[in-house]
CSV table of C-alpha atoms and ligand atoms in Angstrom, one decimal:
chain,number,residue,atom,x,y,z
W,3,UNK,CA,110.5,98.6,61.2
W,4,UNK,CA,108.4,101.8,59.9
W,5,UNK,CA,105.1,102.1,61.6
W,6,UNK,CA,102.9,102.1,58.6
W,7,UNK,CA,104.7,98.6,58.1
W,8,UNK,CA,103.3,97.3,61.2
W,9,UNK,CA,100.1,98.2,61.1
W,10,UNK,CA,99.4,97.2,57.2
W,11,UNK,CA,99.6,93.9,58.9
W,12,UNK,CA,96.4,93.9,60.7
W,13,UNK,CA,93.2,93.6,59.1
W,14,UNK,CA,91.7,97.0,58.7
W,15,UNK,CA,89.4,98.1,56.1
W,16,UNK,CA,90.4,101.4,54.4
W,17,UNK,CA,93.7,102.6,53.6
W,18,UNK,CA,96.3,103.9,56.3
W,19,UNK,CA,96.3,107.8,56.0
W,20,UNK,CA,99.1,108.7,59.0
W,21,UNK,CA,100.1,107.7,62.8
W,22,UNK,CA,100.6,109.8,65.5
W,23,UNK,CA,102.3,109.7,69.2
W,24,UNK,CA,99.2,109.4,71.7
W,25,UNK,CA,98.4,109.9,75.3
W,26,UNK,CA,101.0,110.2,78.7
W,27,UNK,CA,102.0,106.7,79.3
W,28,UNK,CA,104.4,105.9,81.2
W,29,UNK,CA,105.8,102.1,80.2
W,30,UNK,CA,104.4,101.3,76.4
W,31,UNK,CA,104.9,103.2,73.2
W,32,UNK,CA,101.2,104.3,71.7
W,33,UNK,CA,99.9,105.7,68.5
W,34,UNK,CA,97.0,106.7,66.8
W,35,UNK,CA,96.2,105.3,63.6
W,36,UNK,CA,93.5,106.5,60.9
W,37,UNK,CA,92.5,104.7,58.7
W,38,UNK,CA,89.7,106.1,55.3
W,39,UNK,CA,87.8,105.0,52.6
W,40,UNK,CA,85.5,106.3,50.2
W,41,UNK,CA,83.1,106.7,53.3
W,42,UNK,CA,84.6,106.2,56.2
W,43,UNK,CA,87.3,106.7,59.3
W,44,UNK,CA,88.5,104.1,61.3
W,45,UNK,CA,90.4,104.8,64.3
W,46,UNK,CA,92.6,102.8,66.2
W,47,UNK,CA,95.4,102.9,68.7
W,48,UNK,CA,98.4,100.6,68.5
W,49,UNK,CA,100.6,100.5,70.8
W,50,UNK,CA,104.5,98.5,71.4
W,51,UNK,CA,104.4,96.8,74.4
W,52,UNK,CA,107.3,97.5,76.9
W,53,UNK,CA,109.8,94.4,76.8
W,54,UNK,CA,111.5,95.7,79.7
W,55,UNK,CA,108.2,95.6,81.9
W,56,UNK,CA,106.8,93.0,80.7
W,57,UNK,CA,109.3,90.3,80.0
W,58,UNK,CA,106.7,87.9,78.2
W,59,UNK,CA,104.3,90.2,76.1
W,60,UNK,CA,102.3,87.3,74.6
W,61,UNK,CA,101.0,86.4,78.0
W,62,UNK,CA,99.9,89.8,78.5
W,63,UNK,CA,98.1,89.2,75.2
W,64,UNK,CA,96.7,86.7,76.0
W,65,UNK,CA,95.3,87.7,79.8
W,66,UNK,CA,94.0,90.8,77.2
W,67,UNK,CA,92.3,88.5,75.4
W,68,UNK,CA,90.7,86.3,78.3
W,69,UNK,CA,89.9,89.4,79.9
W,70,UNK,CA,87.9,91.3,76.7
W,71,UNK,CA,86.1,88.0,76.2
W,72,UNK,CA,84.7,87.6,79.4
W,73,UNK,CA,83.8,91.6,80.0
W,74,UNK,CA,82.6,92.2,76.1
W,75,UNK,CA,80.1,88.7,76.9
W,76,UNK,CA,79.1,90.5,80.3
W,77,UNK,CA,78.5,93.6,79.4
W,78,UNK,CA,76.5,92.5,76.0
W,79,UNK,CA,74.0,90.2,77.9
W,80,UNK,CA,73.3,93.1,80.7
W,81,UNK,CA,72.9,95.4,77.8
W,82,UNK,CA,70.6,93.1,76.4
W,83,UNK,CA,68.9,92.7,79.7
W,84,UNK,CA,68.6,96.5,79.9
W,85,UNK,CA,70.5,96.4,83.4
W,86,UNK,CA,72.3,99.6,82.7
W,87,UNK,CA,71.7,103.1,82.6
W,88,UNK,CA,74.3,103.7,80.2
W,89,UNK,CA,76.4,102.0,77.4
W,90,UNK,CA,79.6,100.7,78.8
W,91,UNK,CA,82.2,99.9,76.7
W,92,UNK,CA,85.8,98.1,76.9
W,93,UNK,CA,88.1,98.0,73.8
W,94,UNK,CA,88.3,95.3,71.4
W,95,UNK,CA,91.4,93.5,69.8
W,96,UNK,CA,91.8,94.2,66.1
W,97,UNK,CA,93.2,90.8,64.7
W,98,UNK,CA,96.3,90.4,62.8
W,99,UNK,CA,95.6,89.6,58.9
W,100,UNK,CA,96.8,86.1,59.9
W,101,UNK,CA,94.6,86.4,62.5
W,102,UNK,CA,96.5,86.8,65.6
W,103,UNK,CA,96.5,89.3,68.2
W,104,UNK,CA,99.5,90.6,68.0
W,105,UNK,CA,102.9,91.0,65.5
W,106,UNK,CA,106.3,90.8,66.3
W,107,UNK,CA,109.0,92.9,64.5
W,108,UNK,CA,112.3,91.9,63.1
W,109,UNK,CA,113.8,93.4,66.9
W,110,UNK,CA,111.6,91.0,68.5
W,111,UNK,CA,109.4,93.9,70.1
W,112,UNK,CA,105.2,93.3,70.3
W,113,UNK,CA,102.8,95.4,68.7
W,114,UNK,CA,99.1,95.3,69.1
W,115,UNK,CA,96.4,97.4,67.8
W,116,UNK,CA,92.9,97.9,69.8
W,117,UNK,CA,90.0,99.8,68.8
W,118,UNK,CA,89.6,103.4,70.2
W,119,UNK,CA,86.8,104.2,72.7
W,120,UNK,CA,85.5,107.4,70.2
W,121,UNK,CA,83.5,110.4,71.7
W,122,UNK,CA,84.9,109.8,74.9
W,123,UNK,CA,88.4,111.3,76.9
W,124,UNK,CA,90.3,110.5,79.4
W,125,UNK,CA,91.6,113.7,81.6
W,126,UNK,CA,95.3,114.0,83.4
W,127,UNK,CA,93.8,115.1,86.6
W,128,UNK,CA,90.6,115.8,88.1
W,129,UNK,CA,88.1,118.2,86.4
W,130,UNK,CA,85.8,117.7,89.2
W,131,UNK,CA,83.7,116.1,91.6
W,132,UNK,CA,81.4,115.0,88.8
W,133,UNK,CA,84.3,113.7,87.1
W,134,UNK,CA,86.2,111.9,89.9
W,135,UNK,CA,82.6,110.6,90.8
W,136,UNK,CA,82.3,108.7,87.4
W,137,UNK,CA,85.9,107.9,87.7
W,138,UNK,CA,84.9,105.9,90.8
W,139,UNK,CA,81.4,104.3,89.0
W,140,UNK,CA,84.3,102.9,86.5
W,141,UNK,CA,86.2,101.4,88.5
W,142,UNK,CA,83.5,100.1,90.4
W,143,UNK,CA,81.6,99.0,87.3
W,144,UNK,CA,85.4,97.1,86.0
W,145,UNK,CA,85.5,95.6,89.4
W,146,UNK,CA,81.9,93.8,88.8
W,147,UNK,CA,83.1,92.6,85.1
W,148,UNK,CA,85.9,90.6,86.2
W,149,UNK,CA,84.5,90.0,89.6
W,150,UNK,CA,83.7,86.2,88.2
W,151,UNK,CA,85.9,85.6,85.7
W,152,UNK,CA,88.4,82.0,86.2
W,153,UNK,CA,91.8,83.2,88.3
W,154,UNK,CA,93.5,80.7,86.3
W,155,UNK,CA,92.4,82.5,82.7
W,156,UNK,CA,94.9,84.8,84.0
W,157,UNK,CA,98.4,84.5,84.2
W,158,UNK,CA,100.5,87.1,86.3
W,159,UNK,CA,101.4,89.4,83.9
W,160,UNK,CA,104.6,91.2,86.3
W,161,UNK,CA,105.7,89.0,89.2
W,162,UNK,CA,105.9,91.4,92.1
W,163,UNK,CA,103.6,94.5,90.4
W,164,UNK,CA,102.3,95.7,93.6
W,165,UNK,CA,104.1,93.9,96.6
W,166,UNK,CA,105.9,97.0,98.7
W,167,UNK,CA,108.3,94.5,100.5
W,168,UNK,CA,109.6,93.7,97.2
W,169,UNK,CA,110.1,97.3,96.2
W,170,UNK,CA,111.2,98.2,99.6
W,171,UNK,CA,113.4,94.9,98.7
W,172,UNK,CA,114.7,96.6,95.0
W,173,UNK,CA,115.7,100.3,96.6
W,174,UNK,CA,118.0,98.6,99.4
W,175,UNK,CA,119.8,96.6,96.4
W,176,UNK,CA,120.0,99.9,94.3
W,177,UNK,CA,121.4,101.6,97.3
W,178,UNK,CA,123.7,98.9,98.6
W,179,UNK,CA,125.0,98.0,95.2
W,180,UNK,CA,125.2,101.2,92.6
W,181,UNK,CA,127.6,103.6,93.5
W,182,UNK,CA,125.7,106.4,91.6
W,183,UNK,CA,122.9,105.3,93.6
W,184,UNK,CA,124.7,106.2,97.0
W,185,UNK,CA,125.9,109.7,95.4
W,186,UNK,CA,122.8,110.9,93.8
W,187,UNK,CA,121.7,110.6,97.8
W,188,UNK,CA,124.4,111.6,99.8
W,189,UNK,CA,124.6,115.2,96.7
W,190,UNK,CA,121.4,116.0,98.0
W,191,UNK,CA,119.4,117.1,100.9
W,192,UNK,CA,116.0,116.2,98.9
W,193,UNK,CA,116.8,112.7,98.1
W,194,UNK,CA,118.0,112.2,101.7
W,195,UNK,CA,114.4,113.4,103.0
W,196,UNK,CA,112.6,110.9,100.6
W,197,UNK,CA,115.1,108.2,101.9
W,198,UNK,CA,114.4,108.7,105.8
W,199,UNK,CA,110.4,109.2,104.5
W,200,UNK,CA,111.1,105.7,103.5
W,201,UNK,CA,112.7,104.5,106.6
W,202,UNK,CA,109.9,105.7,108.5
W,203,UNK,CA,107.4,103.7,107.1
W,204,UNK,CA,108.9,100.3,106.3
W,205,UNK,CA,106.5,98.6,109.1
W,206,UNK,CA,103.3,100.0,107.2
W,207,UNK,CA,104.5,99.3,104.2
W,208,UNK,CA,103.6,95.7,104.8
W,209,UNK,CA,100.2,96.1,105.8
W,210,UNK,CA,98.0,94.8,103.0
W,211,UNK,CA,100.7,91.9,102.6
W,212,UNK,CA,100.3,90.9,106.3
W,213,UNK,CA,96.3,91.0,106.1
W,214,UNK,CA,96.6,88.9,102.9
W,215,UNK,CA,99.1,86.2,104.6
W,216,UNK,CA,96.9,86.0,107.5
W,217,UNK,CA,93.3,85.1,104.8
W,218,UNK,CA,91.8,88.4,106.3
W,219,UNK,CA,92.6,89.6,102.5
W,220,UNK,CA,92.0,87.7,99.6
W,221,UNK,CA,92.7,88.6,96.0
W,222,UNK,CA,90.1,89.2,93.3
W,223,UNK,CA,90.6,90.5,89.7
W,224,UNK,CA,91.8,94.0,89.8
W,225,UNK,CA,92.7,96.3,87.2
W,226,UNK,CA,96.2,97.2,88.3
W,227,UNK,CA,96.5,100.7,87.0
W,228,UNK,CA,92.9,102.3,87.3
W,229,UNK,CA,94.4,105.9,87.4
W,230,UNK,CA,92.7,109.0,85.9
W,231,UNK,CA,94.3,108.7,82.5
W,232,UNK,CA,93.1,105.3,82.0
W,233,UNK,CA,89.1,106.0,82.8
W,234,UNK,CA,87.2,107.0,79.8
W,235,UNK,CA,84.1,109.7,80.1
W,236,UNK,CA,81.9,110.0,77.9
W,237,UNK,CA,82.0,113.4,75.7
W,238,UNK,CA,77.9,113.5,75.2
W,239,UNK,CA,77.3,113.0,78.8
W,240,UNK,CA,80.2,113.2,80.8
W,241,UNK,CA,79.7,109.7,82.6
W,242,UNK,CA,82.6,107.1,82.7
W,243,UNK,CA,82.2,104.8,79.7
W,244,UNK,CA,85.3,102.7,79.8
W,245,UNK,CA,88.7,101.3,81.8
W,246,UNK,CA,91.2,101.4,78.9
W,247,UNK,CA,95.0,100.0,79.9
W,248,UNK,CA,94.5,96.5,80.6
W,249,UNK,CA,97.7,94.7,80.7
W,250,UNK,CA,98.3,94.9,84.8
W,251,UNK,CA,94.3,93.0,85.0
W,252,UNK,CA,95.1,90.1,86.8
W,253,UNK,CA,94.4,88.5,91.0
W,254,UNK,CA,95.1,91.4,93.2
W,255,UNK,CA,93.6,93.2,95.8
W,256,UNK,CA,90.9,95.2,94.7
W,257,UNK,CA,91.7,97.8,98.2
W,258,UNK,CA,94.9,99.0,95.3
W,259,UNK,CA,93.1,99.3,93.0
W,260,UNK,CA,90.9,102.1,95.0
W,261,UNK,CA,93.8,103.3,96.1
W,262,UNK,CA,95.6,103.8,92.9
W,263,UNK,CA,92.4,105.8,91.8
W,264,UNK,CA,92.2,107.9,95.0
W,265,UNK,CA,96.2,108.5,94.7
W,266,UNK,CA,95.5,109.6,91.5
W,267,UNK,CA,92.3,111.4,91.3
W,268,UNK,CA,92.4,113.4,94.4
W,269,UNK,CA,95.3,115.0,94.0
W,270,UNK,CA,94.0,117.7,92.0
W,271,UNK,CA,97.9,118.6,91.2
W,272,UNK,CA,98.5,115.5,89.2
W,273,UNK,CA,101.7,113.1,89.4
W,274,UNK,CA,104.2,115.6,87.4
W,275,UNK,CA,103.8,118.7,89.6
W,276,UNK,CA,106.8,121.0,90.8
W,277,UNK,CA,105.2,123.2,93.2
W,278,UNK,CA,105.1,120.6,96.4
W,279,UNK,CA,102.4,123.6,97.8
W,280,UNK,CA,99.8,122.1,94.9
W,281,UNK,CA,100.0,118.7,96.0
W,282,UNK,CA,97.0,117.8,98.3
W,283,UNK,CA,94.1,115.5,99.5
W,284,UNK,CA,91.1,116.9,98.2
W,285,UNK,CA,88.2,115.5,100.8
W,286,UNK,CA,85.5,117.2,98.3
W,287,UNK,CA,86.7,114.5,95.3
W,288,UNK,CA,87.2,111.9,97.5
W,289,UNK,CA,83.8,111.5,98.8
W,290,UNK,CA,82.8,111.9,95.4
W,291,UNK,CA,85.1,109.3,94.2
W,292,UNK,CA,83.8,106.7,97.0
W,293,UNK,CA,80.3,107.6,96.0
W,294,UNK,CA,80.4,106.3,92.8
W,295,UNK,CA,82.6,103.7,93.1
W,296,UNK,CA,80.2,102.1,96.2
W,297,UNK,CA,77.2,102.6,94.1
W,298,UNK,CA,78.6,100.0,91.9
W,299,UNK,CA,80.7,98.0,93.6
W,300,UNK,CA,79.9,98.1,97.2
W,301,UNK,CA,77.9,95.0,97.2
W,302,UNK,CA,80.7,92.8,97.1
W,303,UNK,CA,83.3,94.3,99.5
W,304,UNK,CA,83.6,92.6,103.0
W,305,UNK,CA,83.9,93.9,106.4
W,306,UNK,CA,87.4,92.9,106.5
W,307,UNK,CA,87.7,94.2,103.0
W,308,UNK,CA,86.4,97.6,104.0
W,309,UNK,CA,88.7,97.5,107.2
W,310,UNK,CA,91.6,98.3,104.9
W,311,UNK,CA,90.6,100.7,102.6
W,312,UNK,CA,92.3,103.6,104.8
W,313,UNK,CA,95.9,101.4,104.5
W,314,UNK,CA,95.5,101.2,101.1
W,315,UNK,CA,94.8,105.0,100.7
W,316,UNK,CA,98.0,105.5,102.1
W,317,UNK,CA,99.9,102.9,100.9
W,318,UNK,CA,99.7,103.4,97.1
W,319,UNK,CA,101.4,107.1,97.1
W,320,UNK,CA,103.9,105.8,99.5
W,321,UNK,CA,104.8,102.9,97.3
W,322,UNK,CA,104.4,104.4,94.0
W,323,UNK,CA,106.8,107.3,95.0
W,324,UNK,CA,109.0,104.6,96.1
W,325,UNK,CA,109.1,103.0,92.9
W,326,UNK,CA,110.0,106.4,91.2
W,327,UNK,CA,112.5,107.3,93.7
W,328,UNK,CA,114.1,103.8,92.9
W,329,UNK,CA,114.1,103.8,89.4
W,330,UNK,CA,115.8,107.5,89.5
W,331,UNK,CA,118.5,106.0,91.6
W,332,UNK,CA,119.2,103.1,89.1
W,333,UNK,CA,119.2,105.5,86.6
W,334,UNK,CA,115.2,105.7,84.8
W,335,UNK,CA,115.4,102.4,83.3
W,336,UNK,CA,111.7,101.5,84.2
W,337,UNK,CA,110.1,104.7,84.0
W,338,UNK,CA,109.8,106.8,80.8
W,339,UNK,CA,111.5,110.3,81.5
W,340,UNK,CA,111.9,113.4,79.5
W,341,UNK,CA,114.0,115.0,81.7
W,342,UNK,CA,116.7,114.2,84.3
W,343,UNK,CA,115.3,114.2,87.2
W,344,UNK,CA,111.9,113.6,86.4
W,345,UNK,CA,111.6,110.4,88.5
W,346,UNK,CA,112.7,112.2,92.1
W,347,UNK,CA,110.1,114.8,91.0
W,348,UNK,CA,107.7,112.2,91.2
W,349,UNK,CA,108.8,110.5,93.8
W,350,UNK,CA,108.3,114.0,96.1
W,351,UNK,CA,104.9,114.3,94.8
W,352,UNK,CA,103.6,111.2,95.7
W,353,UNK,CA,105.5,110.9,99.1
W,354,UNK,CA,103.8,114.7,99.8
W,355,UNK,CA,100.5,113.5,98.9
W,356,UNK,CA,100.7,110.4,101.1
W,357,UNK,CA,101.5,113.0,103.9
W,358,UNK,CA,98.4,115.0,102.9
W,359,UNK,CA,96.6,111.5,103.5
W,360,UNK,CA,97.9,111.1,106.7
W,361,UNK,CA,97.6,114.0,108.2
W,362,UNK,CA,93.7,113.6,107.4
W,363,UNK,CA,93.5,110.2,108.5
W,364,UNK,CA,90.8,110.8,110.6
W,365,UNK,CA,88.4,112.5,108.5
W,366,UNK,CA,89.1,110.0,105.7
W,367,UNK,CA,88.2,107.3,107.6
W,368,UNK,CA,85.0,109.1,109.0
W,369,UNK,CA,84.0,109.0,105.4
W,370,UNK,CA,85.1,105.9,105.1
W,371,UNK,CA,82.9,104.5,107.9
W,372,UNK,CA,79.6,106.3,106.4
W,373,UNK,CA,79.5,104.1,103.2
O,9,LIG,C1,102.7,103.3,84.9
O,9,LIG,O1,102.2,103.2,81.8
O,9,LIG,P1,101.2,103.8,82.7
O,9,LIG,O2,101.5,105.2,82.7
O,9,LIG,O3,99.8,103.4,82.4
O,9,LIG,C2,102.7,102.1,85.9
O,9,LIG,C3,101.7,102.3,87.0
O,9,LIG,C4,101.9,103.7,87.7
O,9,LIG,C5,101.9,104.8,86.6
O,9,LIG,C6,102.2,106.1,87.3
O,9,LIG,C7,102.9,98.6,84.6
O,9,LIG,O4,101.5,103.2,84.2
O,9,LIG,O5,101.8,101.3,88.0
O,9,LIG,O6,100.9,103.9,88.7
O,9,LIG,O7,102.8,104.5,85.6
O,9,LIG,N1,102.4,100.9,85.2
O,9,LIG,C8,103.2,99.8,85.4
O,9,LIG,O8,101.9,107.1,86.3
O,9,LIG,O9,104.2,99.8,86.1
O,10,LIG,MG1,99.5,101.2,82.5
């Protein structure tokens, strides 16, 4: 169905003037949308939800919005109580003219629209350590919002988002089942390193499962996909205003969620570079990222929690460059590519950078220990 279809059905003042592809994501389809009057602009981003991620999209919007309701309530009685030194802000659900939350299309694919977080950006890598550092007061800030919000007002929107055993679990099927799997590996040196990479690590990989099995771990809310991209900074004063991308918010471990960050933010490089030289751990953005995140959401984390912050450091580029190396052995099916070849790219990036974390263990966890 045409675009300017879709989003005619959602109650917006003002009359559709055009739509255009918007932002780097990797799973869901996004647009802008502006919208004028007489007077006026109104922006907004809609966005069709991934049906082969997310296999029910109406529970996704409804954890969406659970989640807004309990965060826009939050953060508008600590406003009032002039708790902050700042105006956070999450986005809002524009309703259907029915309204709903959401409209299906005659393929059976979900659209949404949400409002746009305006005068602020998000950045695809790390401008600096001012940046990262408001990077990490998001996060840490997000991490406070759900903190008390009901488990059960959640449901799991992606069974297994986040468990490595069951990644670890997907690349053995891909390899013992899929023949083009097997060749893609045995044609080249490169995919053979990331392979025994994998190998090497299959007993740490477990980690964060093992601690969580064991009640040293337990799950909170966590955002699921806190990378650079998805932290908004204000344009006016350059502090973090908003987490956008919440359809991964659900019980998790908060330790992957400062992982993801770090993964993603201190890799000065970014996720798409070629040159493996680029690819490093950048100590300098890292103590900034910790920094702010701490100074809003240090109060809650636990000695045990604390304890595996180093694990989960390393174990988000090692699984996350997993997952891409997977997906280009089963042929990109999960992970949006716009060129062959893309996914093992990523894969190598990642796989370096959790080398780069490694190799600094002990100075990370020096800093770690200082907080
Ligand atoms: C995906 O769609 P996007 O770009 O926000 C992925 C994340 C990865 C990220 C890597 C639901 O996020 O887990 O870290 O790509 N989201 C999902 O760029 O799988
Ligand atoms: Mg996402």
């Amino acid at each position: 169905m045409d675009l300017a279809l879709i989003v005619n059905q959602f109650n917006v003042k003002g009359r559709l003037v055009t739509t255009v592809p918007f932002g780097n994501g990797n799973i869901n389809d996004t647009f802008l949308a502006v919208f004028r009057n007489t007077f006026t602009e109104t922006q907004l981003i809609v966005q069709k939800v991934n049906r082969t991620v997310f296999a029910a999209p109406e529970t996704i919007m409804r954890n969406m919005h659970n989640v807004t309701l309990h965060c826009h309530e939050k953060l508008e009685a600590d406003a009032a109580a002039g708790r902050d030194d700042r105006v956070w802000q999450m986005p809002r659900i524009v309703k259907t003219k029915g309204g709903g939350d959401f409209v299906t299309d005659e393929k059976g694919d979900v659209w949404r629209v949400i409002t746009r977080i305006l005068s602020a950006h998000a950045f695809d890598t790390a401008q600096s350590p001012e940046h990262v550092l408001e990077c990490g007061a998001a996060l840490g800030h997000f991490h406070y919002l759900v903190a008390d919000m009901d488990h059960a007002l959640v449901t799991n929107p992606l069974p297994g988002f986040h468990v490595t055993s069951g990644y670890l679990r997907q690349y053995d099927e891909t390899l013992d089942k899929c023949t083009v799997a097997k060749e893609l590996v045995s044609a080249s040196m490169e995919a053979r390193r990331l392979a025994r990479f994998i190998d090497e690590r299959r007993d740490f990989a477990v980690c964060l499962e093992r601690a969580e099995a064991s009640g040293e771990l337990r799950q909170r809310m966590f955002h699921g996909d806190p990378k650079v991209n998805n932290i908004m900074i204000d344009d006016f004063t350059g502090k973090g205003t908003a987490m956008i991308d919440l359809d991964t918010v659900a019980p998790g471990l908060v330790q992957i969620d400062f992982g993801d960050a770090i993964r993603s933010l201190c890799n000065p490089a970014g996720e798409e570079e070629l040159n493996l030289g680029k690819v490093t751990f950048d100590e300098g953005l890292f103590s900034a990222f910790c920094k702010g995140y701490m100074a809003e959401a240090g109060a809650f984390l636990t000695d045990s929690d604390r304890a595996y912050l180093y694990d989960a450091i390393r174990l988000v580029p090692f699984e996350l460059g997993l997952r891409f190396f997977q997906d280009y052995l089963a042929g990109d099916v999960y992970f949006k590519v716009r060129q062959p070849g893309q996914n093992l790219n990523r894969a190598r990036v990642q796989f370096r950078l959790c080398e780069a974390i490694e190799a600094r263990e002990r100075q990370i966890r020096g800093i770690l220990e200082r907080l």
